[in-house]
């Protein structure tokens, strides 16, 4: 299976980004790094609205690097302020507690969205590499033993950087195919189960499910992506 980045390149990129996070981990910021696998379903409908049943899920690399804001409101700070908003929060402690549990991520992602299939005993495959910007809005629920679960809404904007279709022993460049080359807007949901291991470090397991919102019809046919991503990651605490 052809990939746009070889294994050595992936290790080099991951290593550089890991060093980048370590250098910033000493600052008053929080960063998250996670890597895993993307299982993607391609949903294709022809110009008569009939789904094509010959496409199966393919697997690929998923990588994310993001800035993390742990809470929208820092309860230890607003009580010391005299701004109208701080006074409002002081008068409405339930809203203050809710806002202190809401967090967000802003970052970049690299996903390999792949699929395989066959039609009339002819096998084919799709290998695509997408680079994108991602935002997550989460609600963190504390659990015992320094654990928590973070429930998230997710949105992203993605652009193909490399892609091939293998059909009848030849490769077709998918970056020239309008069903793949258009900017892909995706939305979905996810969850992270996290445990803090040290004063400045936490680890987490993550799952996210998303779906393209713009299918880029060509004529009346449509193609949508539905990736499920399983990953493991670390969060640098301030």
JSON list of C-alpha atoms in Angstrom, two decimals:
[
{"chain": "A", "resi": 1, "resn": "UNK", "atom": "CA", "xyz": [0.00, 0.00, 0.00]},
{"chain": "A", "resi": 2, "resn": "UNK", "atom": "CA", "xyz": [1.39, 3.37, -1.05]},
{"chain": "A", "resi": 3, "resn": "UNK", "atom": "CA", "xyz": [1.59, 6.13, 1.56]},
{"chain": "A", "resi": 4, "resn": "UNK", "atom": "CA", "xyz": [2.58, 9.73, 0.94]},
{"chain": "A", "resi": 5, "resn": "UNK", "atom": "CA", "xyz": [5.04, 9.72, 3.87]},
{"chain": "A", "resi": 6, "resn": "UNK", "atom": "CA", "xyz": [7.25, 6.73, 4.56]},
{"chain": "A", "resi": 7, "resn": "UNK", "atom": "CA", "xyz": [7.77, 5.34, 8.06]},
{"chain": "A", "resi": 8, "resn": "UNK", "atom": "CA", "xyz": [11.09, 7.13, 8.50]},
{"chain": "A", "resi": 9, "resn": "UNK", "atom": "CA", "xyz": [9.51, 10.48, 7.63]},
{"chain": "A", "resi": 10, "resn": "UNK", "atom": "CA", "xyz": [6.67, 9.86, 10.08]},
{"chain": "A", "resi": 11, "resn": "UNK", "atom": "CA", "xyz": [9.15, 9.14, 12.87]},
{"chain": "A", "resi": 12, "resn": "UNK", "atom": "CA", "xyz": [11.16, 12.25, 12.07]},
{"chain": "A", "resi": 13, "resn": "UNK", "atom": "CA", "xyz": [8.08, 14.50, 12.08]},
{"chain": "A", "resi": 14, "resn": "UNK", "atom": "CA", "xyz": [6.79, 12.98, 15.31]},
{"chain": "A", "resi": 15, "resn": "UNK", "atom": "CA", "xyz": [10.21, 13.39, 16.93]},
{"chain": "A", "resi": 16, "resn": "UNK", "atom": "CA", "xyz": [10.49, 17.06, 15.98]},
{"chain": "A", "resi": 17, "resn": "UNK", "atom": "CA", "xyz": [6.99, 17.81, 17.21]},
{"chain": "A", "resi": 18, "resn": "UNK", "atom": "CA", "xyz": [7.67, 15.95, 20.46]},
{"chain": "A", "resi": 19, "resn": "UNK", "atom": "CA", "xyz": [10.76, 18.13, 21.06]},
{"chain": "A", "resi": 20, "resn": "UNK", "atom": "CA", "xyz": [8.67, 21.19, 20.23]},
{"chain": "A", "resi": 21, "resn": "UNK", "atom": "CA", "xyz": [6.12, 20.23, 22.87]},
{"chain": "A", "resi": 22, "resn": "UNK", "atom": "CA", "xyz": [8.78, 19.59, 25.50]},
{"chain": "A", "resi": 23, "resn": "UNK", "atom": "CA", "xyz": [10.27, 23.05, 24.88]},
{"chain": "A", "resi": 24, "resn": "UNK", "atom": "CA", "xyz": [6.87, 24.67, 25.32]},
{"chain": "A", "resi": 25, "resn": "UNK", "atom": "CA", "xyz": [5.83, 22.47, 28.20]},
{"chain": "A", "resi": 26, "resn": "UNK", "atom": "CA", "xyz": [7.88, 24.62, 30.55]},
{"chain": "A", "resi": 27, "resn": "UNK", "atom": "CA", "xyz": [5.80, 27.68, 29.65]},
{"chain": "A", "resi": 28, "resn": "UNK", "atom": "CA", "xyz": [2.38, 28.58, 31.04]},
{"chain": "A", "resi": 29, "resn": "UNK", "atom": "CA", "xyz": [0.65, 26.79, 28.16]},
{"chain": "A", "resi": 30, "resn": "UNK", "atom": "CA", "xyz": [-0.89, 23.39, 27.63]},
{"chain": "A", "resi": 31, "resn": "UNK", "atom": "CA", "xyz": [-0.28, 21.29, 24.53]},
{"chain": "A", "resi": 32, "resn": "UNK", "atom": "CA", "xyz": [-1.60, 17.92, 23.44]},
{"chain": "A", "resi": 33, "resn": "UNK", "atom": "CA", "xyz": [0.00, 15.38, 21.15]},
{"chain": "A", "resi": 34, "resn": "UNK", "atom": "CA", "xyz": [-1.72, 12.18, 20.06]},
{"chain": "A", "resi": 35, "resn": "UNK", "atom": "CA", "xyz": [-1.24, 9.55, 17.39]},
{"chain": "A", "resi": 36, "resn": "UNK", "atom": "CA", "xyz": [-3.35, 6.62, 16.35]},
{"chain": "A", "resi": 37, "resn": "UNK", "atom": "CA", "xyz": [-5.24, 4.93, 13.56]},
{"chain": "A", "resi": 38, "resn": "UNK", "atom": "CA", "xyz": [-8.02, 6.18, 11.31]},
{"chain": "A", "resi": 39, "resn": "UNK", "atom": "CA", "xyz": [-10.59, 3.67, 10.02]},
{"chain": "A", "resi": 40, "resn": "UNK", "atom": "CA", "xyz": [-12.45, 5.40, 7.20]},
{"chain": "A", "resi": 41, "resn": "UNK", "atom": "CA", "xyz": [-15.66, 4.52, 5.41]},
{"chain": "A", "resi": 42, "resn": "UNK", "atom": "CA", "xyz": [-16.14, 6.06, 1.96]},
{"chain": "A", "resi": 43, "resn": "UNK", "atom": "CA", "xyz": [-19.87, 6.59, 1.29]},
{"chain": "A", "resi": 44, "resn": "UNK", "atom": "CA", "xyz": [-20.51, 6.97, -2.44]},
{"chain": "A", "resi": 45, "resn": "UNK", "atom": "CA", "xyz": [-23.86, 7.47, -4.17]},
{"chain": "A", "resi": 46, "resn": "UNK", "atom": "CA", "xyz": [-24.26, 7.45, -7.93]},
{"chain": "A", "resi": 47, "resn": "UNK", "atom": "CA", "xyz": [-26.23, 9.97, -9.97]},
{"chain": "A", "resi": 48, "resn": "UNK", "atom": "CA", "xyz": [-29.43, 8.00, -9.23]},
{"chain": "A", "resi": 49, "resn": "UNK", "atom": "CA", "xyz": [-28.93, 8.23, -5.47]},
{"chain": "A", "resi": 50, "resn": "UNK", "atom": "CA", "xyz": [-28.00, 4.56, -5.10]},
{"chain": "A", "resi": 51, "resn": "UNK", "atom": "CA", "xyz": [-25.18, 3.73, -2.64]},
{"chain": "A", "resi": 52, "resn": "UNK", "atom": "CA", "xyz": [-22.23, 1.72, -3.89]},
{"chain": "A", "resi": 53, "resn": "UNK", "atom": "CA", "xyz": [-21.81, -1.39, -1.74]},
{"chain": "A", "resi": 54, "resn": "UNK", "atom": "CA", "xyz": [-18.33, -2.44, -2.88]},
{"chain": "A", "resi": 55, "resn": "UNK", "atom": "CA", "xyz": [-16.35, -0.04, -0.66]},
{"chain": "A", "resi": 56, "resn": "UNK", "atom": "CA", "xyz": [-14.85, -1.24, 2.61]},
{"chain": "A", "resi": 57, "resn": "UNK", "atom": "CA", "xyz": [-13.05, 0.53, 5.41]},
{"chain": "A", "resi": 58, "resn": "UNK", "atom": "CA", "xyz": [-9.34, 1.19, 5.09]},
{"chain": "A", "resi": 59, "resn": "UNK", "atom": "CA", "xyz": [-6.85, 2.05, 7.81]},
{"chain": "A", "resi": 60, "resn": "UNK", "atom": "CA", "xyz": [-4.29, 4.83, 7.99]},
{"chain": "A", "resi": 61, "resn": "UNK", "atom": "CA", "xyz": [-2.23, 7.01, 10.30]},
{"chain": "A", "resi": 62, "resn": "UNK", "atom": "CA", "xyz": [-3.86, 9.77, 12.38]},
{"chain": "A", "resi": 63, "resn": "UNK", "atom": "CA", "xyz": [-1.80, 12.49, 14.07]},
{"chain": "A", "resi": 64, "resn": "UNK", "atom": "CA", "xyz": [-2.87, 15.60, 16.02]},
{"chain": "A", "resi": 65, "resn": "UNK", "atom": "CA", "xyz": [-1.02, 18.47, 17.68]},
{"chain": "A", "resi": 66, "resn": "UNK", "atom": "CA", "xyz": [-3.05, 21.11, 19.50]},
{"chain": "A", "resi": 67, "resn": "UNK", "atom": "CA", "xyz": [-3.06, 23.95, 21.98]},
{"chain": "A", "resi": 68, "resn": "UNK", "atom": "CA", "xyz": [-5.32, 23.15, 24.94]},
{"chain": "A", "resi": 69, "resn": "UNK", "atom": "CA", "xyz": [-7.25, 25.56, 27.13]},
{"chain": "A", "resi": 70, "resn": "UNK", "atom": "CA", "xyz": [-8.23, 23.62, 30.25]},
{"chain": "A", "resi": 71, "resn": "UNK", "atom": "CA", "xyz": [-11.18, 25.82, 31.22]},
{"chain": "A", "resi": 72, "resn": "UNK", "atom": "CA", "xyz": [-13.07, 28.81, 29.90]},
{"chain": "A", "resi": 73, "resn": "UNK", "atom": "CA", "xyz": [-13.19, 30.32, 33.40]},
{"chain": "A", "resi": 74, "resn": "UNK", "atom": "CA", "xyz": [-10.49, 29.96, 36.05]},
{"chain": "A", "resi": 75, "resn": "UNK", "atom": "CA", "xyz": [-12.45, 29.90, 39.31]},
{"chain": "A", "resi": 76, "resn": "UNK", "atom": "CA", "xyz": [-9.34, 30.80, 41.32]},
{"chain": "A", "resi": 77, "resn": "UNK", "atom": "CA", "xyz": [-8.94, 34.06, 39.39]},
{"chain": "A", "resi": 78, "resn": "UNK", "atom": "CA", "xyz": [-12.41, 35.45, 38.75]},
{"chain": "A", "resi": 79, "resn": "UNK", "atom": "CA", "xyz": [-13.16, 35.60, 42.49]},
{"chain": "A", "resi": 80, "resn": "UNK", "atom": "CA", "xyz": [-10.36, 38.14, 42.87]},
{"chain": "A", "resi": 81, "resn": "UNK", "atom": "CA", "xyz": [-11.60, 40.36, 40.04]},
{"chain": "A", "resi": 82, "resn": "UNK", "atom": "CA", "xyz": [-14.19, 43.13, 40.14]},
{"chain": "A", "resi": 83, "resn": "UNK", "atom": "CA", "xyz": [-15.26, 43.14, 36.50]},
{"chain": "A", "resi": 84, "resn": "UNK", "atom": "CA", "xyz": [-19.00, 42.89, 35.66]},
{"chain": "A", "resi": 85, "resn": "UNK", "atom": "CA", "xyz": [-18.47, 39.35, 34.34]},
{"chain": "A", "resi": 86, "resn": "UNK", "atom": "CA", "xyz": [-16.63, 38.29, 37.50]},
{"chain": "A", "resi": 87, "resn": "UNK", "atom": "CA", "xyz": [-19.42, 39.74, 39.64]},
{"chain": "A", "resi": 88, "resn": "UNK", "atom": "CA", "xyz": [-21.98, 37.88, 37.53]},
{"chain": "A", "resi": 89, "resn": "UNK", "atom": "CA", "xyz": [-20.14, 34.61, 38.01]},
{"chain": "A", "resi": 90, "resn": "UNK", "atom": "CA", "xyz": [-19.91, 35.25, 41.73]},
{"chain": "A", "resi": 91, "resn": "UNK", "atom": "CA", "xyz": [-23.68, 35.63, 41.82]},
{"chain": "A", "resi": 92, "resn": "UNK", "atom": "CA", "xyz": [-24.24, 32.51, 39.69]},
{"chain": "A", "resi": 93, "resn": "UNK", "atom": "CA", "xyz": [-21.92, 29.77, 41.02]},
{"chain": "A", "resi": 94, "resn": "UNK", "atom": "CA", "xyz": [-23.56, 27.01, 38.97]},
{"chain": "A", "resi": 95, "resn": "UNK", "atom": "CA", "xyz": [-22.72, 28.80, 35.72]},
{"chain": "A", "resi": 96, "resn": "UNK", "atom": "CA", "xyz": [-19.20, 29.44, 37.01]},
{"chain": "A", "resi": 97, "resn": "UNK", "atom": "CA", "xyz": [-18.72, 25.74, 37.78]},
{"chain": "A", "resi": 98, "resn": "UNK", "atom": "CA", "xyz": [-20.01, 24.76, 34.35]},
{"chain": "A", "resi": 99, "resn": "UNK", "atom": "CA", "xyz": [-17.69, 27.18, 32.55]},
{"chain": "A", "resi": 100, "resn": "UNK", "atom": "CA", "xyz": [-14.76, 25.94, 34.62]},
{"chain": "A", "resi": 101, "resn": "UNK", "atom": "CA", "xyz": [-15.35, 22.44, 33.21]},
{"chain": "A", "resi": 102, "resn": "UNK", "atom": "CA", "xyz": [-15.59, 23.50, 29.57]},
{"chain": "A", "resi": 103, "resn": "UNK", "atom": "CA", "xyz": [-12.32, 23.30, 27.63]},
{"chain": "A", "resi": 104, "resn": "UNK", "atom": "CA", "xyz": [-11.20, 23.62, 24.04]},
{"chain": "A", "resi": 105, "resn": "UNK", "atom": "CA", "xyz": [-8.45, 22.53, 21.64]},
{"chain": "A", "resi": 106, "resn": "UNK", "atom": "CA", "xyz": [-7.11, 24.32, 18.57]},
{"chain": "A", "resi": 107, "resn": "UNK", "atom": "CA", "xyz": [-4.59, 22.55, 16.41]},
{"chain": "A", "resi": 108, "resn": "UNK", "atom": "CA", "xyz": [-3.46, 20.77, 13.28]},
{"chain": "A", "resi": 109, "resn": "UNK", "atom": "CA", "xyz": [-4.08, 17.23, 12.16]},
{"chain": "A", "resi": 110, "resn": "UNK", "atom": "CA", "xyz": [-2.79, 14.79, 9.58]},
{"chain": "A", "resi": 111, "resn": "UNK", "atom": "CA", "xyz": [-5.05, 11.90, 8.58]},
{"chain": "A", "resi": 112, "resn": "UNK", "atom": "CA", "xyz": [-4.66, 9.12, 6.05]},
{"chain": "A", "resi": 113, "resn": "UNK", "atom": "CA", "xyz": [-8.21, 8.43, 4.85]},
{"chain": "A", "resi": 114, "resn": "UNK", "atom": "CA", "xyz": [-8.09, 5.14, 2.95]},
{"chain": "A", "resi": 115, "resn": "UNK", "atom": "CA", "xyz": [-10.52, 2.62, 1.53]},
{"chain": "A", "resi": 116, "resn": "UNK", "atom": "CA", "xyz": [-10.48, -0.65, -0.40]},
{"chain": "A", "resi": 117, "resn": "UNK", "atom": "CA", "xyz": [-13.07, -2.43, -2.51]},
{"chain": "A", "resi": 118, "resn": "UNK", "atom": "CA", "xyz": [-13.89, -4.50, -5.55]},
{"chain": "A", "resi": 119, "resn": "UNK", "atom": "CA", "xyz": [-16.38, -4.52, -8.38]},
{"chain": "A", "resi": 120, "resn": "UNK", "atom": "CA", "xyz": [-16.96, -7.45, -10.73]},
{"chain": "A", "resi": 121, "resn": "UNK", "atom": "CA", "xyz": [-13.91, -9.24, -9.26]},
{"chain": "A", "resi": 122, "resn": "UNK", "atom": "CA", "xyz": [-11.68, -6.21, -9.90]},
{"chain": "A", "resi": 123, "resn": "UNK", "atom": "CA", "xyz": [-9.97, -4.96, -6.74]},
{"chain": "A", "resi": 124, "resn": "UNK", "atom": "CA", "xyz": [-9.11, -1.32, -6.17]},
{"chain": "A", "resi": 125, "resn": "UNK", "atom": "CA", "xyz": [-7.93, 0.90, -3.33]},
{"chain": "A", "resi": 126, "resn": "UNK", "atom": "CA", "xyz": [-7.78, 4.55, -2.32]},
{"chain": "A", "resi": 127, "resn": "UNK", "atom": "CA", "xyz": [-4.92, 6.08, -0.31]},
{"chain": "A", "resi": 128, "resn": "UNK", "atom": "CA", "xyz": [-5.30, 9.75, 0.61]},
{"chain": "A", "resi": 129, "resn": "UNK", "atom": "CA", "xyz": [-3.39, 12.10, 2.93]},
{"chain": "A", "resi": 130, "resn": "UNK", "atom": "CA", "xyz": [-5.26, 15.08, 4.37]},
{"chain": "A", "resi": 131, "resn": "UNK", "atom": "CA", "xyz": [-3.83, 17.98, 6.36]},
{"chain": "A", "resi": 132, "resn": "UNK", "atom": "CA", "xyz": [-6.23, 20.13, 8.34]},
{"chain": "A", "resi": 133, "resn": "UNK", "atom": "CA", "xyz": [-7.10, 22.53, 11.14]},
{"chain": "A", "resi": 134, "resn": "UNK", "atom": "CA", "xyz": [-9.21, 21.20, 13.98]},
{"chain": "A", "resi": 135, "resn": "UNK", "atom": "CA", "xyz": [-11.17, 22.64, 16.90]},
{"chain": "A", "resi": 136, "resn": "UNK", "atom": "CA", "xyz": [-12.72, 20.80, 19.82]},
{"chain": "A", "resi": 137, "resn": "UNK", "atom": "CA", "xyz": [-15.06, 22.02, 22.55]},
{"chain": "A", "resi": 138, "resn": "UNK", "atom": "CA", "xyz": [-15.23, 19.69, 25.53]},
{"chain": "A", "resi": 139, "resn": "UNK", "atom": "CA", "xyz": [-16.86, 19.13, 28.90]},
{"chain": "A", "resi": 140, "resn": "UNK", "atom": "CA", "xyz": [-14.52, 17.53, 31.43]},
{"chain": "A", "resi": 141, "resn": "UNK", "atom": "CA", "xyz": [-15.96, 15.31, 34.16]},
{"chain": "A", "resi": 142, "resn": "UNK", "atom": "CA", "xyz": [-13.63, 14.43, 37.02]},
{"chain": "A", "resi": 143, "resn": "UNK", "atom": "CA", "xyz": [-13.37, 10.79, 38.07]},
{"chain": "A", "resi": 144, "resn": "UNK", "atom": "CA", "xyz": [-11.62, 9.10, 41.02]},
{"chain": "A", "resi": 145, "resn": "UNK", "atom": "CA", "xyz": [-7.91, 8.20, 41.00]},
{"chain": "A", "resi": 146, "resn": "UNK", "atom": "CA", "xyz": [-6.78, 11.39, 39.19]},
{"chain": "A", "resi": 147, "resn": "UNK", "atom": "CA", "xyz": [-8.83, 10.41, 36.12]},
{"chain": "A", "resi": 148, "resn": "UNK", "atom": "CA", "xyz": [-11.32, 12.33, 34.01]},
{"chain": "A", "resi": 149, "resn": "UNK", "atom": "CA", "xyz": [-13.45, 11.92, 30.91]},
{"chain": "A", "resi": 150, "resn": "UNK", "atom": "CA", "xyz": [-13.68, 14.72, 28.34]},
{"chain": "A", "resi": 151, "resn": "UNK", "atom": "CA", "xyz": [-16.76, 14.71, 26.06]},
{"chain": "A", "resi": 152, "resn": "UNK", "atom": "CA", "xyz": [-16.17, 16.75, 22.89]},
{"chain": "A", "resi": 153, "resn": "UNK", "atom": "CA", "xyz": [-17.79, 18.32, 19.88]},
{"chain": "A", "resi": 154, "resn": "UNK", "atom": "CA", "xyz": [-15.38, 18.46, 16.94]},
{"chain": "A", "resi": 155, "resn": "UNK", "atom": "CA", "xyz": [-15.10, 20.48, 13.71]},
{"chain": "A", "resi": 156, "resn": "UNK", "atom": "CA", "xyz": [-12.27, 20.51, 11.17]},
{"chain": "A", "resi": 157, "resn": "UNK", "atom": "CA", "xyz": [-11.26, 21.84, 7.76]},
{"chain": "A", "resi": 158, "resn": "UNK", "atom": "CA", "xyz": [-9.11, 19.50, 5.66]},
{"chain": "A", "resi": 159, "resn": "UNK", "atom": "CA", "xyz": [-7.26, 19.60, 2.34]},
{"chain": "A", "resi": 160, "resn": "UNK", "atom": "CA", "xyz": [-5.78, 16.69, 0.42]},
{"chain": "A", "resi": 161, "resn": "UNK", "atom": "CA", "xyz": [-1.99, 16.83, 0.04]},
{"chain": "A", "resi": 162, "resn": "UNK", "atom": "CA", "xyz": [-1.49, 13.49, -1.67]},
{"chain": "A", "resi": 163, "resn": "UNK", "atom": "CA", "xyz": [-3.71, 10.71, -2.97]},
{"chain": "A", "resi": 164, "resn": "UNK", "atom": "CA", "xyz": [-3.80, 7.75, -5.31]},
{"chain": "A", "resi": 165, "resn": "UNK", "atom": "CA", "xyz": [-6.35, 5.25, -6.55]},
{"chain": "A", "resi": 166, "resn": "UNK", "atom": "CA", "xyz": [-4.98, 1.87, -7.57]},
{"chain": "A", "resi": 167, "resn": "UNK", "atom": "CA", "xyz": [-7.12, 0.38, -10.32]},
{"chain": "A", "resi": 168, "resn": "UNK", "atom": "CA", "xyz": [-6.19, -2.31, -12.85]},
{"chain": "A", "resi": 169, "resn": "UNK", "atom": "CA", "xyz": [-2.48, -2.15, -11.96]},
{"chain": "A", "resi": 170, "resn": "UNK", "atom": "CA", "xyz": [-2.22, 1.60, -12.47]},
{"chain": "A", "resi": 171, "resn": "UNK", "atom": "CA", "xyz": [-2.36, 4.62, -10.17]},
{"chain": "A", "resi": 172, "resn": "UNK", "atom": "CA", "xyz": [-4.72, 7.56, -10.63]},
{"chain": "A", "resi": 173, "resn": "UNK", "atom": "CA", "xyz": [-3.83, 10.91, -9.03]},
{"chain": "A", "resi": 174, "resn": "UNK", "atom": "CA", "xyz": [-6.71, 11.85, -6.72]},
{"chain": "A", "resi": 175, "resn": "UNK", "atom": "CA", "xyz": [-5.48, 15.39, -6.10]},
{"chain": "A", "resi": 176, "resn": "UNK", "atom": "CA", "xyz": [-6.90, 16.21, -9.55]},
{"chain": "A", "resi": 177, "resn": "UNK", "atom": "CA", "xyz": [-10.28, 14.60, -8.78]},
{"chain": "A", "resi": 178, "resn": "UNK", "atom": "CA", "xyz": [-12.79, 17.26, -7.60]},
{"chain": "A", "resi": 179, "resn": "UNK", "atom": "CA", "xyz": [-14.49, 14.78, -5.26]},
{"chain": "A", "resi": 180, "resn": "UNK", "atom": "CA", "xyz": [-11.22, 14.57, -3.31]},
{"chain": "A", "resi": 181, "resn": "UNK", "atom": "CA", "xyz": [-9.48, 17.89, -4.00]},
{"chain": "A", "resi": 182, "resn": "UNK", "atom": "CA", "xyz": [-12.19, 20.14, -2.56]},
{"chain": "A", "resi": 183, "resn": "UNK", "atom": "CA", "xyz": [-11.65, 21.41, 0.99]},
{"chain": "A", "resi": 184, "resn": "UNK", "atom": "CA", "xyz": [-13.41, 18.95, 3.28]},
{"chain": "A", "resi": 185, "resn": "UNK", "atom": "CA", "xyz": [-15.38, 20.33, 6.22]},
{"chain": "A", "resi": 186, "resn": "UNK", "atom": "CA", "xyz": [-16.02, 17.71, 8.89]},
{"chain": "A", "resi": 187, "resn": "UNK", "atom": "CA", "xyz": [-17.98, 17.66, 12.14]},
{"chain": "A", "resi": 188, "resn": "UNK", "atom": "CA", "xyz": [-18.45, 15.03, 14.79]},
{"chain": "A", "resi": 189, "resn": "UNK", "atom": "CA", "xyz": [-17.94, 14.03, 18.38]},
{"chain": "A", "resi": 190, "resn": "UNK", "atom": "CA", "xyz": [-15.36, 12.35, 20.55]},
{"chain": "A", "resi": 191, "resn": "UNK", "atom": "CA", "xyz": [-14.26, 11.38, 24.03]},
{"chain": "A", "resi": 192, "resn": "UNK", "atom": "CA", "xyz": [-10.99, 11.24, 25.94]},
{"chain": "A", "resi": 193, "resn": "UNK", "atom": "CA", "xyz": [-10.27, 9.20, 29.06]},
{"chain": "A", "resi": 194, "resn": "UNK", "atom": "CA", "xyz": [-7.37, 10.85, 30.84]},
{"chain": "A", "resi": 195, "resn": "UNK", "atom": "CA", "xyz": [-5.19, 10.14, 33.85]},
{"chain": "A", "resi": 196, "resn": "UNK", "atom": "CA", "xyz": [-2.66, 12.53, 35.37]},
{"chain": "A", "resi": 197, "resn": "UNK", "atom": "CA", "xyz": [0.68, 10.79, 35.96]},
{"chain": "A", "resi": 198, "resn": "UNK", "atom": "CA", "xyz": [2.76, 13.72, 37.18]},
{"chain": "A", "resi": 199, "resn": "UNK", "atom": "CA", "xyz": [2.42, 17.36, 38.14]},
{"chain": "A", "resi": 200, "resn": "UNK", "atom": "CA", "xyz": [3.06, 18.47, 34.55]},
{"chain": "A", "resi": 201, "resn": "UNK", "atom": "CA", "xyz": [1.96, 15.46, 32.50]},
{"chain": "A", "resi": 202, "resn": "UNK", "atom": "CA", "xyz": [-1.23, 13.51, 31.75]},
{"chain": "A", "resi": 203, "resn": "UNK", "atom": "CA", "xyz": [-1.92, 10.66, 29.34]},
{"chain": "A", "resi": 204, "resn": "UNK", "atom": "CA", "xyz": [-5.15, 9.85, 27.56]},
{"chain": "A", "resi": 205, "resn": "UNK", "atom": "CA", "xyz": [-6.95, 7.44, 25.26]},
{"chain": "A", "resi": 206, "resn": "UNK", "atom": "CA", "xyz": [-9.14, 9.11, 22.65]},
{"chain": "A", "resi": 207, "resn": "UNK", "atom": "CA", "xyz": [-11.90, 8.21, 20.21]},
{"chain": "A", "resi": 208, "resn": "UNK", "atom": "CA", "xyz": [-13.53, 10.46, 17.65]},
{"chain": "A", "resi": 209, "resn": "UNK", "atom": "CA", "xyz": [-16.12, 10.01, 14.93]},
{"chain": "A", "resi": 210, "resn": "UNK", "atom": "CA", "xyz": [-16.70, 12.56, 12.20]},
{"chain": "A", "resi": 211, "resn": "UNK", "atom": "CA", "xyz": [-18.44, 13.00, 8.86]},
{"chain": "A", "resi": 212, "resn": "UNK", "atom": "CA", "xyz": [-17.90, 15.31, 5.90]},
{"chain": "A", "resi": 213, "resn": "UNK", "atom": "CA", "xyz": [-20.50, 18.08, 5.63]},
{"chain": "A", "resi": 214, "resn": "UNK", "atom": "CA", "xyz": [-19.75, 19.09, 2.02]},
{"chain": "A", "resi": 215, "resn": "UNK", "atom": "CA", "xyz": [-19.84, 16.09, -0.28]},
{"chain": "A", "resi": 216, "resn": "UNK", "atom": "CA", "xyz": [-18.79, 18.03, -3.42]},
{"chain": "A", "resi": 217, "resn": "UNK", "atom": "CA", "xyz": [-21.33, 16.58, -5.89]},
{"chain": "A", "resi": 218, "resn": "UNK", "atom": "CA", "xyz": [-20.09, 15.94, -9.39]},
{"chain": "A", "resi": 219, "resn": "UNK", "atom": "CA", "xyz": [-23.23, 15.89, -11.46]},
{"chain": "A", "resi": 220, "resn": "UNK", "atom": "CA", "xyz": [-25.58, 14.15, -9.04]},
{"chain": "A", "resi": 221, "resn": "UNK", "atom": "CA", "xyz": [-23.07, 11.70, -7.54]},
{"chain": "A", "resi": 222, "resn": "UNK", "atom": "CA", "xyz": [-21.73, 12.31, -4.03]},
{"chain": "A", "resi": 223, "resn": "UNK", "atom": "CA", "xyz": [-18.82, 11.09, -1.91]},
{"chain": "A", "resi": 224, "resn": "UNK", "atom": "CA", "xyz": [-18.64, 11.44, 1.86]},
{"chain": "A", "resi": 225, "resn": "UNK", "atom": "CA", "xyz": [-15.93, 10.39, 4.31]},
{"chain": "A", "resi": 226, "resn": "UNK", "atom": "CA", "xyz": [-16.71, 8.98, 7.75]},
{"chain": "A", "resi": 227, "resn": "UNK", "atom": "CA", "xyz": [-13.48, 8.34, 9.71]},
{"chain": "A", "resi": 228, "resn": "UNK", "atom": "CA", "xyz": [-13.32, 6.74, 13.15]},
{"chain": "A", "resi": 229, "resn": "UNK", "atom": "CA", "xyz": [-10.06, 7.61, 14.93]},
{"chain": "A", "resi": 230, "resn": "UNK", "atom": "CA", "xyz": [-8.56, 5.73, 17.87]},
{"chain": "A", "resi": 231, "resn": "UNK", "atom": "CA", "xyz": [-5.47, 7.29, 19.43]},
{"chain": "A", "resi": 232, "resn": "UNK", "atom": "CA", "xyz": [-3.26, 7.59, 22.48]},
{"chain": "A", "resi": 233, "resn": "UNK", "atom": "CA", "xyz": [-1.76, 10.88, 23.60]},
{"chain": "A", "resi": 234, "resn": "UNK", "atom": "CA", "xyz": [-0.15, 13.07, 26.21]},
{"chain": "A", "resi": 235, "resn": "UNK", "atom": "CA", "xyz": [-1.07, 16.49, 27.60]},
{"chain": "A", "resi": 236, "resn": "UNK", "atom": "CA", "xyz": [1.53, 18.86, 29.01]},
{"chain": "A", "resi": 237, "resn": "UNK", "atom": "CA", "xyz": [0.08, 20.70, 32.02]},
{"chain": "A", "resi": 238, "resn": "UNK", "atom": "CA", "xyz": [1.04, 24.15, 33.23]}
]
